[in-house]
Amino acid sequence: MSFDDMDVGTIWMDGEFVDWEDAQVHVLTHGLHYGTGVFEGVRCYDTDNGPAIFRWEEHLDRLYQSAKPYGMEIPFDRDELTEATIELIDREDLPSCYIRPIAFYGYDMLGLDPGDAPVKVSIAAWPWGTYLGEDALEEGVDVAVSSWRKYASSQMPTNAKTTGTYVNSVLASLEADSNDYTEAILLNKDGQVAEGPGENLFLVRDGEIYTPGLAESNLDGITRQTVIELAEEQGYTVHDDATISRGELYTADELFFSGTAAEVTPIRSVDDVEVGPGTKGPVTDEMQRTFFDIVESGERDEWFTYV
Ligand SMILES: Cc1ncc(COP(=O)(O)O)c(C=O)c1O
């Protein structure tokens, strides 16, 4: 859905609430030229106890950690960003929404070393439904292994959520789309499975759950951590440090994506090969239901920040 079709009026920018149209930056912004920004994608759910931000503290942790390799000091502390976000959601009266905090080097000069460029921070929030299409959560998605590889952590930090690095994800998404697949899977530089362009990946085989370890070049997803924890509570053996070969994708009993945007989305085929019977599998179904039960009820207090 285009922003033009949305009824949201305010963005928090550098300490102030500004009208949506006025949330502008200079064309010589460092982050625009070199991708020197760090960001988060967070969801606020309309729980039984009212609107609540899911795992906000963990998203804040990752935001500040992402800034570190780039020498970026975010000029607002956790409480200020939390207060701003809660007020923004409250002002816009959004029962559920997607939240996008971003910090980036601003306007000063355009040497590669950001030097004294100011660090600018903004937070926007808007309604955002299912990420991979209306039927994705029930029917599953058709994906293709991308010809683009996920960059290695020896090239850029793979555990930082940095704006510039997302050109890798954009290329994989464009390729998947132009070949009529809903989403891509990226292999890492060694040819093993890394993740989706904006999702982590889980594989189910013989009743056990596998997900690539963090050294496989994937982001340390907060939904990934959530799924691992919930699956272990449900009694599953979870191999969270797995190396998964491309071939194992085709022979898996089940595959699913996890991510803030994608939530828990079944994968029904890879490169036109059906995964299992080509429908949502029982373990995926259980993990999806467990996840949605929590975000809809808000029952696990420590994972929610109430608006
Ligand atoms: C490349 C990539 N991998 C994985 C994820 C999933 O992470 P999370 O569950 O924290 O949203 C995301 C989304 O943020 C992502 O962009």
Tab-separated table of C-alpha atoms and ligand atoms in Angstrom:
chain	number	residue	atom	x	y	z
A	1	MET	CA	0.000	0.000	0.000
A	2	SER	CA	1.303	3.436	-0.924
A	3	PHE	CA	1.850	6.092	1.739
A	4	ASP	CA	-0.485	8.277	-0.344
A	5	ASP	CA	-3.351	5.941	0.541
A	6	MET	CA	-2.692	6.121	4.263
A	7	ASP	CA	-4.162	8.385	6.822
A	8	VAL	CA	-1.152	9.096	9.019
A	9	GLY	CA	-0.144	12.661	9.717
A	10	THR	CA	2.863	12.845	12.018
A	11	ILE	CA	6.494	11.766	12.165
A	12	TRP	CA	8.885	12.232	15.077
A	13	MET	CA	12.084	13.857	13.861
A	14	ASP	CA	15.075	14.867	15.939
A	15	GLY	CA	13.059	15.468	19.053
A	16	GLU	CA	9.943	17.015	17.548
A	17	PHE	CA	6.663	15.880	16.073
A	18	VAL	CA	6.362	17.235	12.527
A	19	ASP	CA	3.711	16.933	9.844
A	20	TRP	CA	4.219	13.913	7.563
A	21	GLU	CA	4.884	16.228	4.563
A	22	ASP	CA	7.499	18.197	6.464
A	23	ALA	CA	9.653	15.181	7.422
A	24	GLN	CA	12.325	16.079	4.834
A	25	VAL	CA	16.112	15.814	4.565
A	26	HIS	CA	18.683	17.675	2.484
A	27	VAL	CA	19.710	16.028	-0.803
A	28	LEU	CA	23.352	16.073	0.332
A	29	THR	CA	22.614	13.941	3.387
A	30	HIS	CA	25.518	11.534	4.040
A	31	GLY	CA	23.184	8.584	4.643
A	32	LEU	CA	21.457	9.132	1.300
A	33	HIS	CA	24.741	8.945	-0.626
A	34	TYR	CA	26.518	6.175	1.283
A	35	GLY	CA	23.821	4.248	3.147
A	36	THR	CA	25.180	5.278	6.540
A	37	GLY	CA	22.003	4.745	8.485
A	38	VAL	CA	20.799	2.136	10.945
A	39	PHE	CA	17.181	1.249	11.431
A	40	GLU	CA	14.619	-1.062	12.951
A	41	GLY	CA	11.306	-2.543	11.898
A	42	VAL	CA	9.003	-3.133	14.849
A	43	ARG	CA	5.357	-4.109	15.186
A	44	CYS	CA	2.778	-2.809	17.602
A	45	TYR	CA	-0.080	-5.287	18.057
A	46	ASP	CA	-3.653	-4.671	19.109
A	47	THR	CA	-3.529	-7.071	22.060
A	48	ASP	CA	-6.312	-7.965	24.504
A	49	ASN	CA	-4.692	-5.405	26.834
A	50	GLY	CA	-4.584	-2.642	24.198
A	51	PRO	CA	-1.897	-1.578	21.701
A	52	ALA	CA	1.505	-2.955	22.691
A	53	ILE	CA	4.900	-2.847	20.993
A	54	PHE	CA	6.357	-6.322	20.576
A	55	ARG	CA	9.907	-6.769	21.927
A	56	TRP	CA	10.667	-3.051	21.792
A	57	GLU	CA	13.588	-3.369	24.215
A	58	GLU	CA	15.297	-5.954	21.995
A	59	HIS	CA	14.765	-3.755	18.933
A	60	LEU	CA	16.329	-0.821	20.805
A	61	ASP	CA	19.276	-3.030	21.795
A	62	ARG	CA	19.839	-3.918	18.140
A	63	LEU	CA	19.493	-0.298	16.991
A	64	TYR	CA	22.234	0.911	19.327
A	65	GLN	CA	24.403	-2.127	18.502
A	66	SER	CA	23.976	-1.543	14.753
A	67	ALA	CA	25.268	2.013	15.179
A	68	LYS	CA	28.498	0.913	16.884
A	69	PRO	CA	30.569	-0.332	13.901
A	70	TYR	CA	29.808	2.965	12.158
A	71	GLY	CA	31.004	5.079	15.082
A	72	MET	CA	27.533	6.535	15.284
A	73	GLU	CA	26.357	7.998	18.566
A	74	ILE	CA	22.590	8.174	18.601
A	75	PRO	CA	21.847	11.477	20.330
A	76	PHE	CA	18.721	10.202	22.103
A	77	ASP	CA	18.607	7.654	24.875
A	78	ARG	CA	16.323	4.638	25.184
A	79	ASP	CA	13.761	6.453	27.308
A	80	GLU	CA	13.531	9.347	24.856
A	81	LEU	CA	13.011	7.024	21.882
A	82	THR	CA	10.468	4.968	23.822
A	83	GLU	CA	8.532	8.026	24.915
A	84	ALA	CA	8.553	9.442	21.380
A	85	THR	CA	7.279	6.174	19.899
A	86	ILE	CA	4.499	5.739	22.417
A	87	GLU	CA	3.359	9.325	21.953
A	88	LEU	CA	3.471	8.964	18.171
A	89	ILE	CA	1.244	5.866	18.215
A	90	ASP	CA	-1.044	7.530	20.689
A	91	ARG	CA	-1.328	10.763	18.651
A	92	GLU	CA	-2.087	8.815	15.482
A	93	ASP	CA	-4.499	6.573	17.366
A	94	LEU	CA	-3.070	3.461	15.749
A	95	PRO	CA	-4.322	0.237	17.384
A	96	SER	CA	-1.728	-1.781	15.486
A	97	CYS	CA	1.098	-0.574	13.265
A	98	TYR	CA	4.594	-1.020	11.912
A	99	ILE	CA	7.217	1.260	13.476
A	100	ARG	CA	10.344	2.421	11.659
A	101	PRO	CA	13.009	4.099	13.800
A	102	ILE	CA	16.050	5.245	11.813
A	103	ALA	CA	19.292	7.048	12.694
A	104	PHE	CA	21.608	8.290	9.957
A	105	TYR	CA	24.490	10.620	9.258
A	106	GLY	CA	23.067	13.915	8.045
A	107	TYR	CA	24.199	17.000	6.168
A	108	ASP	CA	27.694	18.366	6.644
A	109	MET	CA	30.088	17.248	3.902
A	110	LEU	CA	30.424	14.221	1.666
A	111	GLY	CA	33.753	12.649	2.564
A	112	LEU	CA	33.325	8.928	3.134
A	113	ASP	CA	34.342	9.261	6.761
A	114	PRO	CA	31.215	10.862	8.213
A	115	GLY	CA	33.418	13.041	10.439
A	116	ASP	CA	31.320	15.684	12.093
A	117	ALA	CA	28.113	14.956	10.201
A	118	PRO	CA	25.214	15.212	12.657
A	119	VAL	CA	23.332	12.045	13.537
A	120	LYS	CA	19.680	12.520	12.637
A	121	VAL	CA	16.957	10.355	14.114
A	122	SER	CA	13.365	9.825	13.170
A	123	ILE	CA	10.502	7.482	13.965
A	124	ALA	CA	7.500	6.858	11.751
A	125	ALA	CA	4.562	4.508	12.290
A	126	TRP	CA	1.837	3.371	9.932
A	127	PRO	CA	-0.640	0.500	9.519
A	128	TRP	CA	0.918	-2.481	7.730
A	129	GLY	CA	-0.857	-5.820	7.311
A	130	THR	CA	0.655	-9.073	6.078
A	131	TYR	CA	3.980	-8.461	4.360
A	132	LEU	CA	4.117	-11.291	1.829
A	133	GLY	CA	0.536	-11.078	0.578
A	134	GLU	CA	-2.970	-11.785	1.867
A	135	ASP	CA	-2.856	-15.592	1.573
A	136	ALA	CA	0.785	-16.020	2.537
A	137	LEU	CA	0.174	-16.900	6.179
A	138	GLU	CA	-2.250	-19.697	5.318
A	139	GLU	CA	-1.138	-20.935	1.920
A	140	GLY	CA	2.603	-20.324	2.118
A	141	VAL	CA	4.822	-18.566	-0.397
A	142	ASP	CA	6.723	-19.660	-3.489
A	143	VAL	CA	10.386	-18.700	-3.253
A	144	ALA	CA	13.496	-18.992	-5.382
A	145	VAL	CA	17.150	-19.219	-4.447
A	146	SER	CA	18.672	-15.931	-5.542
A	147	SER	CA	21.629	-15.664	-7.875
A	148	TRP	CA	22.814	-12.866	-5.567
A	149	ARG	CA	24.783	-14.035	-2.525
A	150	LYS	CA	24.365	-12.567	0.947
A	151	TYR	CA	27.434	-10.455	1.710
A	152	ALA	CA	29.858	-11.915	4.231
A	153	SER	CA	30.486	-10.484	7.685
A	154	SER	CA	34.103	-9.977	6.615
A	155	GLN	CA	32.761	-7.400	4.124
A	156	MET	CA	30.102	-5.652	6.190
A	157	PRO	CA	28.694	-6.412	9.642
A	158	THR	CA	25.854	-8.866	9.063
A	159	ASN	CA	24.588	-8.378	12.616
A	160	ALA	CA	23.933	-4.655	12.041
A	161	LYS	CA	20.740	-3.442	10.414
A	162	THR	CA	22.314	-0.816	8.192
A	163	THR	CA	20.433	0.990	5.428
A	164	GLY	CA	23.217	0.661	2.825
A	165	THR	CA	23.472	-3.102	3.140
A	166	TYR	CA	19.846	-3.487	2.091
A	167	VAL	CA	20.727	-3.012	-1.578
A	168	ASN	CA	21.670	-6.712	-1.369
A	169	SER	CA	18.119	-7.526	-0.255
A	170	VAL	CA	16.627	-5.198	-2.861
A	171	LEU	CA	18.479	-7.000	-5.661
A	172	ALA	CA	17.315	-10.406	-4.448
A	173	SER	CA	13.727	-9.163	-4.122
A	174	LEU	CA	13.734	-7.619	-7.593
A	175	GLU	CA	15.053	-10.840	-9.091
A	176	ALA	CA	12.443	-12.967	-7.291
A	177	ASP	CA	9.672	-10.639	-8.362
A	178	SER	CA	10.749	-10.489	-11.988
A	179	ASN	CA	10.667	-14.307	-12.067
A	180	ASP	CA	7.200	-14.357	-10.440
A	181	TYR	CA	8.264	-15.664	-7.048
A	182	THR	CA	7.004	-14.035	-3.866
A	183	GLU	CA	10.351	-14.006	-2.102
A	184	ALA	CA	14.007	-15.015	-2.390
A	185	ILE	CA	16.400	-17.091	-0.327
A	186	LEU	CA	20.002	-15.881	-0.261
A	187	LEU	CA	22.940	-18.246	0.058
A	188	ASN	CA	26.046	-16.988	1.825
A	189	LYS	CA	29.481	-16.652	0.230
A	190	ASP	CA	30.143	-20.363	0.902
A	191	GLY	CA	26.942	-21.359	-0.858
A	192	GLN	CA	25.055	-22.351	2.303
A	193	VAL	CA	21.630	-20.988	3.210
A	194	ALA	CA	21.720	-17.580	4.892
A	195	GLU	CA	18.224	-16.044	5.002
A	196	GLY	CA	15.528	-14.192	3.055
A	197	PRO	CA	15.940	-10.548	1.993
A	198	GLY	CA	14.040	-9.476	5.114
A	199	GLU	CA	13.436	-12.721	6.989
A	200	ASN	CA	15.249	-15.518	8.787
A	201	LEU	CA	14.646	-19.072	7.681
A	202	PHE	CA	13.642	-22.214	9.583
A	203	LEU	CA	13.710	-25.813	8.353
A	204	VAL	CA	11.852	-28.769	9.852
A	205	ARG	CA	13.139	-32.323	9.405
A	206	ASP	CA	12.038	-35.454	11.267
A	207	GLY	CA	10.256	-33.351	13.870
A	208	GLU	CA	13.306	-31.219	14.730
A	209	ILE	CA	13.821	-27.548	13.884
A	210	TYR	CA	16.915	-26.042	12.259
A	211	THR	CA	17.896	-22.438	11.565
A	212	PRO	CA	21.216	-21.122	10.198
A	213	GLY	CA	23.632	-19.970	12.892
A	214	LEU	CA	24.605	-16.314	13.091
A	215	ALA	CA	27.992	-16.999	11.479
A	216	GLU	CA	26.145	-17.962	8.273
A	217	SER	CA	25.749	-14.208	7.464
A	218	ASN	CA	22.203	-13.708	8.672
A	219	LEU	CA	20.700	-11.017	10.846
A	220	ASP	CA	20.065	-11.911	14.485
A	221	GLY	CA	16.318	-11.636	14.015
A	222	ILE	CA	14.151	-10.868	17.000
A	223	THR	CA	11.343	-13.018	15.613
A	224	ARG	CA	13.968	-15.750	15.115
A	225	GLN	CA	14.871	-15.508	18.809
A	226	THR	CA	11.167	-15.565	19.664
A	227	VAL	CA	10.488	-18.666	17.547
A	228	ILE	CA	13.498	-20.498	19.002
A	229	GLU	CA	12.330	-19.763	22.534
A	230	LEU	CA	8.720	-20.730	21.850
A	231	ALA	CA	9.686	-23.908	19.975
A	232	GLU	CA	11.893	-25.039	22.853
A	233	GLU	CA	9.050	-24.362	25.276
A	234	GLN	CA	6.806	-26.515	23.083
A	235	GLY	CA	9.320	-29.326	23.509
A	236	TYR	CA	11.050	-29.182	20.121
A	237	THR	CA	14.751	-29.749	19.666
A	238	VAL	CA	15.992	-26.571	17.977
A	239	HIS	CA	19.339	-26.480	16.189
A	240	ASP	CA	19.947	-22.722	16.140
A	241	ASP	CA	23.507	-22.970	14.902
A	242	ALA	CA	22.849	-25.048	11.806
A	243	THR	CA	24.580	-25.002	8.461
A	244	ILE	CA	21.948	-25.719	5.835
A	245	SER	CA	22.891	-26.654	2.292
A	246	ARG	CA	20.861	-25.602	-0.721
A	247	GLY	CA	19.917	-29.222	-1.384
A	248	GLU	CA	18.342	-29.548	2.060
A	249	LEU	CA	15.806	-26.872	1.124
A	250	TYR	CA	14.283	-29.188	-1.484
A	251	THR	CA	14.092	-32.230	0.791
A	252	ALA	CA	12.898	-30.483	3.970
A	253	ASP	CA	9.628	-31.585	5.553
A	254	GLU	CA	8.750	-27.920	6.153
A	255	LEU	CA	10.282	-24.497	5.711
A	256	PHE	CA	9.143	-21.169	7.068
A	257	PHE	CA	10.290	-17.565	7.291
A	258	SER	CA	10.338	-15.475	10.456
A	259	GLY	CA	10.532	-11.705	10.672
A	260	THR	CA	8.834	-8.660	12.100
A	261	ALA	CA	7.192	-7.912	8.762
A	262	ALA	CA	6.704	-11.522	7.591
A	263	GLU	CA	5.833	-12.812	11.108
A	264	VAL	CA	5.753	-16.623	10.678
A	265	THR	CA	5.169	-17.405	6.992
A	266	PRO	CA	5.194	-20.918	5.531
A	267	ILE	CA	7.255	-21.589	2.393
A	268	ARG	CA	5.418	-23.974	0.096
A	269	SER	CA	7.947	-24.285	-2.732
A	270	VAL	CA	11.575	-23.522	-3.509
A	271	ASP	CA	12.573	-23.157	-7.158
A	272	ASP	CA	9.231	-24.772	-8.100
A	273	VAL	CA	9.955	-27.852	-5.967
A	274	GLU	CA	7.184	-28.417	-3.411
A	275	VAL	CA	8.298	-28.373	0.211
A	276	GLY	CA	6.798	-31.486	1.862
A	277	PRO	CA	3.246	-31.770	0.558
A	278	GLY	CA	3.328	-28.144	-0.643
A	279	THR	CA	1.088	-26.752	2.091
A	280	LYS	CA	1.621	-25.320	5.565
A	281	GLY	CA	3.142	-28.146	7.638
A	282	PRO	CA	2.074	-29.116	11.178
A	283	VAL	CA	5.154	-27.728	12.958
A	284	THR	CA	4.932	-24.435	11.056
A	285	ASP	CA	1.246	-24.298	11.909
A	286	GLU	CA	1.931	-24.856	15.595
A	287	MET	CA	4.695	-22.238	15.703
A	288	GLN	CA	2.544	-19.762	13.801
A	289	ARG	CA	-0.421	-20.296	16.139
A	290	THR	CA	1.784	-20.008	19.220
A	291	PHE	CA	3.293	-16.785	17.890
A	292	PHE	CA	-0.042	-15.207	16.986
A	293	ASP	CA	-1.673	-16.304	20.242
A	294	ILE	CA	0.972	-14.325	22.099
A	295	VAL	CA	0.942	-11.181	19.971
A	296	GLU	CA	-2.861	-11.106	19.890
A	297	SER	CA	-3.318	-11.733	23.607
A	298	GLY	CA	-0.283	-9.833	24.874
A	299	GLU	CA	-0.097	-12.519	27.526
A	300	ARG	CA	3.690	-12.522	27.917
A	301	ASP	CA	4.154	-9.221	29.688
A	302	GLU	CA	7.945	-9.045	29.456
A	303	TRP	CA	7.759	-8.994	25.637
A	304	PHE	CA	5.432	-5.994	25.398
A	305	THR	CA	5.708	-2.251	25.855
A	306	TYR	CA	2.216	-0.861	26.271
A	307	VAL	CA	1.170	2.334	24.511
B	1	LIG	C1	17.839	-9.345	6.404
B	1	LIG	C2	16.870	-9.630	7.491
B	1	LIG	N1	16.913	-10.826	8.091
B	1	LIG	C3	16.056	-11.137	9.085
B	1	LIG	C4	15.106	-10.238	9.516
B	1	LIG	C5	14.177	-10.606	10.630
B	1	LIG	O1	14.504	-9.891	11.792
B	1	LIG	P1	13.409	-9.492	12.859
B	1	LIG	O2	12.740	-10.756	13.264
B	1	LIG	O3	14.161	-8.870	13.957
B	1	LIG	O4	12.473	-8.568	12.197
B	1	LIG	C6	15.022	-8.994	8.918
B	1	LIG	C7	14.053	-7.989	9.361
B	1	LIG	O5	14.374	-7.151	10.143
B	1	LIG	C8	15.927	-8.674	7.880
B	1	LIG	O6	15.870	-7.491	7.262
